mmCIF file of C-alpha atoms in Angstrom:
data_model
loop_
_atom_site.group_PDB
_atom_site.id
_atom_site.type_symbol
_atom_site.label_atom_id
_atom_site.label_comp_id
_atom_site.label_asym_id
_atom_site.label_seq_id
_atom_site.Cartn_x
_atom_site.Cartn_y
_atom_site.Cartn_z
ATOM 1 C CA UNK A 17 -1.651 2.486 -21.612
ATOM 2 C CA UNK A 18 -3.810 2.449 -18.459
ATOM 3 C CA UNK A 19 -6.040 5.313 -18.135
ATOM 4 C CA UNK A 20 -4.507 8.237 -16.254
ATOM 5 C CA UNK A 21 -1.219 7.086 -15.835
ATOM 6 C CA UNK A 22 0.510 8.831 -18.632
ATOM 7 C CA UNK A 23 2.156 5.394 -19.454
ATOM 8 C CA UNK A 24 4.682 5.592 -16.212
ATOM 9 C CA UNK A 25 5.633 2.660 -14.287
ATOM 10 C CA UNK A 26 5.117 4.602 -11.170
ATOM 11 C CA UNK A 27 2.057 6.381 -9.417
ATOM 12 C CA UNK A 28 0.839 7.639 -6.389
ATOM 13 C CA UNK A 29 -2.916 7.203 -5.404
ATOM 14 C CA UNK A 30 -2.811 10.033 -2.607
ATOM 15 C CA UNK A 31 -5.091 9.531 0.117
ATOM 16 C CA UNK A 32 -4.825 11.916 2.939
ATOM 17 C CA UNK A 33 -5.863 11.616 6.508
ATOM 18 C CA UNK A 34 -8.560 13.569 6.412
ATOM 19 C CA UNK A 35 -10.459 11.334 3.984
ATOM 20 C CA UNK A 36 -9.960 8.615 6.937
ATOM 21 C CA UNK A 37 -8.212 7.021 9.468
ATOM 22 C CA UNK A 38 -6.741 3.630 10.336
ATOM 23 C CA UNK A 39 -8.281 1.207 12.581
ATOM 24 C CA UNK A 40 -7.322 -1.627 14.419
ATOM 25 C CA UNK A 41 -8.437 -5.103 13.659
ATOM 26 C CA UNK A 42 -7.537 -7.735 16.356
ATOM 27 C CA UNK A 43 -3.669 -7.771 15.934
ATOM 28 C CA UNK A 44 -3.753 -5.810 12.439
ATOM 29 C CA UNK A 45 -4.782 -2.816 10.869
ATOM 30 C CA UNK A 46 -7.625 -1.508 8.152
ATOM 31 C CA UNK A 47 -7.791 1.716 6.498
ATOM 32 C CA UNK A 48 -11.491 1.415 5.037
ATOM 33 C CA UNK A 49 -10.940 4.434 2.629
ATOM 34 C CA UNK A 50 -7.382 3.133 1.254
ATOM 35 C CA UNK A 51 -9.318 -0.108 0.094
ATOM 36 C CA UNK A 52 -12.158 1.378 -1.498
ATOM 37 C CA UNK A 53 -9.998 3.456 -3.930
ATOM 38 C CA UNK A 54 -8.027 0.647 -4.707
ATOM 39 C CA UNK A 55 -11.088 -1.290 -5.428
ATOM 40 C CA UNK A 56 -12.478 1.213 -7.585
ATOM 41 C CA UNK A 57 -9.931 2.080 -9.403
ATOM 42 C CA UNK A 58 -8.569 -1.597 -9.744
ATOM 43 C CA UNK A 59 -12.206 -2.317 -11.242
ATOM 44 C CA UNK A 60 -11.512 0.276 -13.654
ATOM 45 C CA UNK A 61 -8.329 -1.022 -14.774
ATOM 46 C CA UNK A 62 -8.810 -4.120 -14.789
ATOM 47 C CA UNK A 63 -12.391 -3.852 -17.357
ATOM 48 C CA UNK A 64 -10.846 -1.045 -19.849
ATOM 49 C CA UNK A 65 -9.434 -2.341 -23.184
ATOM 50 C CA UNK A 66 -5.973 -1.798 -21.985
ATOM 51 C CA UNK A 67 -6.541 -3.640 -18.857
ATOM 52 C CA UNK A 68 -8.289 -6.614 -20.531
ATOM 53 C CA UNK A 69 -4.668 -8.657 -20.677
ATOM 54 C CA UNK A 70 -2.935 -7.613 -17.692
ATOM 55 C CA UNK A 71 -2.423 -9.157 -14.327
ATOM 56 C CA UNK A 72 -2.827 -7.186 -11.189
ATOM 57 C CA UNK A 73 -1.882 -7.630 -7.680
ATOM 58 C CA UNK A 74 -2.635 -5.794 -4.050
ATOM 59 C CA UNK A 75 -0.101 -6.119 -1.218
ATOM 60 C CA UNK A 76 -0.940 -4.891 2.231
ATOM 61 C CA UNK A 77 1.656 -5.072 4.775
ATOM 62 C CA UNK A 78 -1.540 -6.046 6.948
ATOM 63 C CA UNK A 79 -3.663 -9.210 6.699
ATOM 64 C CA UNK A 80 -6.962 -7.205 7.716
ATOM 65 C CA UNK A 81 -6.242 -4.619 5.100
ATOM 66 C CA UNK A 82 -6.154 -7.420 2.553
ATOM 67 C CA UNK A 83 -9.082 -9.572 3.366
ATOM 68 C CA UNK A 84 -11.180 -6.098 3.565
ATOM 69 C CA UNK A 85 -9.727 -6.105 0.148
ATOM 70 C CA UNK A 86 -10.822 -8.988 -0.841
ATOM 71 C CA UNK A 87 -14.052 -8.905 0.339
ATOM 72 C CA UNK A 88 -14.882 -5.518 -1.552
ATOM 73 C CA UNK A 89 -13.939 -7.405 -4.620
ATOM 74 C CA UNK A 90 -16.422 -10.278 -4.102
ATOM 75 C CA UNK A 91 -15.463 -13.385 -6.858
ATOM 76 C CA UNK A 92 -13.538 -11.194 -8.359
ATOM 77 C CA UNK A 93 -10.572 -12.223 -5.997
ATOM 78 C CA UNK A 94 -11.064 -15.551 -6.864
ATOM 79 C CA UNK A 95 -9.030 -16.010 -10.514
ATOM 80 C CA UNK A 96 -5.605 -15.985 -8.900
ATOM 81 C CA UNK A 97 -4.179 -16.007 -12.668
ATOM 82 C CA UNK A 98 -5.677 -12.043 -12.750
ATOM 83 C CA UNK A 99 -5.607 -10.612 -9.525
ATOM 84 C CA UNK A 100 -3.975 -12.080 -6.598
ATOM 85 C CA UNK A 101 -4.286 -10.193 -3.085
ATOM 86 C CA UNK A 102 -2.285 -10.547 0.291
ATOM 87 C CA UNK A 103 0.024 -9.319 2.841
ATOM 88 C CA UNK A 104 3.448 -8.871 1.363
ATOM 89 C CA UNK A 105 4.806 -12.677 2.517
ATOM 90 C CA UNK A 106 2.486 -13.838 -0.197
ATOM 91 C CA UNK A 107 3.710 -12.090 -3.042
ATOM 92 C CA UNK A 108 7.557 -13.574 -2.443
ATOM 93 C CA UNK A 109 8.737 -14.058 -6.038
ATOM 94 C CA UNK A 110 5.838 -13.824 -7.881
ATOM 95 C CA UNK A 111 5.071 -10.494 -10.294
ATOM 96 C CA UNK A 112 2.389 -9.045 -12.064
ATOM 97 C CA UNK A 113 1.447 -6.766 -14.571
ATOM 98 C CA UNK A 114 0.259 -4.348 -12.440
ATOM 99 C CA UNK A 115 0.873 -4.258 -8.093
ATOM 100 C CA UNK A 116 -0.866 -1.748 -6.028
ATOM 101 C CA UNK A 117 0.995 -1.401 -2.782
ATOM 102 C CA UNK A 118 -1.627 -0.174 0.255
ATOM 103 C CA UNK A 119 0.146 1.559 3.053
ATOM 104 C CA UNK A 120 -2.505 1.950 5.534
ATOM 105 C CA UNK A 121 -0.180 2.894 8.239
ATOM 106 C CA UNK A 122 -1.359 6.854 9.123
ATOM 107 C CA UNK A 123 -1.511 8.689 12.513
ATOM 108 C CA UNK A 124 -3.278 12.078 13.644
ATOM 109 C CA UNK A 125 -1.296 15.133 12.973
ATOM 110 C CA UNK A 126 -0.610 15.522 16.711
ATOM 111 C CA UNK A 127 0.821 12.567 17.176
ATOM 112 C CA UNK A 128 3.467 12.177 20.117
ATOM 113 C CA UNK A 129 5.745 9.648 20.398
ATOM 114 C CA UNK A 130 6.044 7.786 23.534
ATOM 115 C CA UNK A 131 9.910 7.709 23.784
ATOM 116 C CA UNK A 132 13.216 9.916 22.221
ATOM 117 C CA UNK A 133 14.486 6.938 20.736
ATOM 118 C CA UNK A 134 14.355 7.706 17.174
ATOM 119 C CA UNK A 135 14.076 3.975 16.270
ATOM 120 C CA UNK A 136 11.147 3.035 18.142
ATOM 121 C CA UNK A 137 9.475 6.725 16.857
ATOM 122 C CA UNK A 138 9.797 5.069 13.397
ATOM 123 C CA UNK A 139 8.205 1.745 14.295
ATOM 124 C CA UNK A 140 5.688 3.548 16.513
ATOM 125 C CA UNK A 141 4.739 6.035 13.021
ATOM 126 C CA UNK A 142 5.894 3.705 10.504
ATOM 127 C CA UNK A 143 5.142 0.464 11.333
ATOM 128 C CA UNK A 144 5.694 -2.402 9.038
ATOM 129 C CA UNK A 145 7.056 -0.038 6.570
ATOM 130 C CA UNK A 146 10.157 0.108 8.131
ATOM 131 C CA UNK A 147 11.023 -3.558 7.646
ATOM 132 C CA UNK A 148 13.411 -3.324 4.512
ATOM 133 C CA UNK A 149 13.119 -6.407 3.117
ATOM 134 C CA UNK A 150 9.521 -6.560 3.114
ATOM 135 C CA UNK A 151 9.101 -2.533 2.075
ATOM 136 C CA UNK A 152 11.681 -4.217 -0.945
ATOM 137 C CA UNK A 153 9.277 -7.432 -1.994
ATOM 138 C CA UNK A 154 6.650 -5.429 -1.981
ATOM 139 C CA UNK A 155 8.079 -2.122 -4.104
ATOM 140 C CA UNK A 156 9.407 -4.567 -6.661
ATOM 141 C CA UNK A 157 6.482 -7.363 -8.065
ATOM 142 C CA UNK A 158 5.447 -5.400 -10.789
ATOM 143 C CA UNK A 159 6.404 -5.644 -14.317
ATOM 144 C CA UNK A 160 4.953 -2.715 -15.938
ATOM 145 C CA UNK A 161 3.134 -0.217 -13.211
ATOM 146 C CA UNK A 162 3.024 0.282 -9.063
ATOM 147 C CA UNK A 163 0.615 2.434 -7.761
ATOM 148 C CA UNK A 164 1.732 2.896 -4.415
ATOM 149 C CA UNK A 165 -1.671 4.084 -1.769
ATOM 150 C CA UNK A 166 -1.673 5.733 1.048
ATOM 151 C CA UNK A 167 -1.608 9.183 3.050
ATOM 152 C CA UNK A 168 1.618 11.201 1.576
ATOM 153 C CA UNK A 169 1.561 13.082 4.798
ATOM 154 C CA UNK A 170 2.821 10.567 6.735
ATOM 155 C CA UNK A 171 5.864 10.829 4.853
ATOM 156 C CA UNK A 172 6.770 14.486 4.929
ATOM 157 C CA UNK A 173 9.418 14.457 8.020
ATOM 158 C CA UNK A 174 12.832 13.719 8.697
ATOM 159 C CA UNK A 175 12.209 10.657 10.589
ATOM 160 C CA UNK A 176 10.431 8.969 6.997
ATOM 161 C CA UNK A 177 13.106 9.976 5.122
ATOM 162 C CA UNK A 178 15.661 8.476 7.974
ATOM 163 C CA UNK A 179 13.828 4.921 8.494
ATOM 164 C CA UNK A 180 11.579 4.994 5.135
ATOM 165 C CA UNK A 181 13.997 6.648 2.324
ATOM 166 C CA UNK A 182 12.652 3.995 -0.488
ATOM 167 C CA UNK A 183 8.719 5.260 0.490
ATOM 168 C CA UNK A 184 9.933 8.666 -0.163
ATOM 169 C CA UNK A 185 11.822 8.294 -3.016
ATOM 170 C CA UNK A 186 9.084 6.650 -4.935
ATOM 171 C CA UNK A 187 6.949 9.826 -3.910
ATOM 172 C CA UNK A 188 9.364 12.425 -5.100
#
C-alpha cells in the first residue's frame, strides 16, 4: 500500500547516467545521486501511514555507497529494528519489509573494454553484480517490496543479459 507502487512487490527506481556518475572511494565506489533518491524516497515511505509498521532495508554491493547512505539518513540509521543499511554480506539471512537494492555500478556510454574476453568485459562493466550468490542475497531479503536503483542503461546489452540475466529479468 506504499505510495506509487501500485501494491507490486517489485519496482524500479530508474536513475540514468546522465543524472550522475559513479565515483571511486578508496577501494569502493559511490554514486552520490543513487543515494539521495533512495534517501528521499525511503523518508517518504518510511513516515506515510502505510509505512508507519514496516521495516526497510538498503543493500549496496559497496561499503562507500552504504555509509554515504547512512550518513544522509543521520539517526535515522540508528534503530536497526526499522531500517538496517549495508553492503550485501550484512544482510545474510535477515529480511525486511521493504529492501532497496542500490546498484551504483554505471560507466560512460563510450566505454571500451580493455580485453575480448567476454568474462572480464562483464566484471570490468558489471562489477560486483556479477557475483551470483551475492546478486541472489541481495534480490531476495524482502518480504513484501524491492525497489531495485540504479541506471537501466547499463543493462541494455547482450553482455548484461549473458553475466547479469537475474538484473534484467527483474527490469523486464
Amino acid at each position: 500500500a506504499l505510495p506509487d507502487t501500485g501494491g507490486k512487490p517489485a519496482a524500479w527506481l530508474a536513475v540514468p547516467v546522465e543524472k550522475g556518475k559513479h565515483r571511486r572511494s578508496g577501494t569502493s565506489w559511490t554514486r552520490p545521486i543513487e543515494a539521495t533518491l533512495i534517501v528521499r524516497q525511503l523518508l517518504a515511505w518510511m513516515n506515510c501511514e502505510a509505512g508507519k509498521d514496516l521495516t526497510f532495508g538498503v543493500i549496496s554491493f559497496y561499503k562507500a555507497q552504504a555509509e554515504l547512505i547512512k550518513r544522509q539518513l543521520g539517526s535515522i540509521a540508528d534503530d536497526e529494528r526499522k531500517l538496517r543499511v549495508g553492503t550485501v554480506d550484512s544482510f545474510q539471512g535477515m529480511e525486511f519489509d521493504v529492501v532497496f537494492l542500490s546498484m551504483v555500478r554505471t560507466l560512460p556510454h563510450n566505454w571500451k573494454s580493455k580485453s575480448d574476453d567476454r568474462e572480464k568485459q562483464a566484471t570490468g562493466l558489471f562489477g560486483h553484480l556479477c557475483l551470483y550468490n551475492r546478486l541472489n542475497v541481495s534480490m531476495s531479503r524482502q518480504k513484501k517490496l524491492l525497489v531495485v536503483v540504479g541506471d537501466t542503461g547499463l543493462l541494455q546489452s547482450e553482455l548484461a543479459k549473458e553475466f547479469v540475466p537475474g538484473l534484467v529479468d527483474f527490469l523486464q
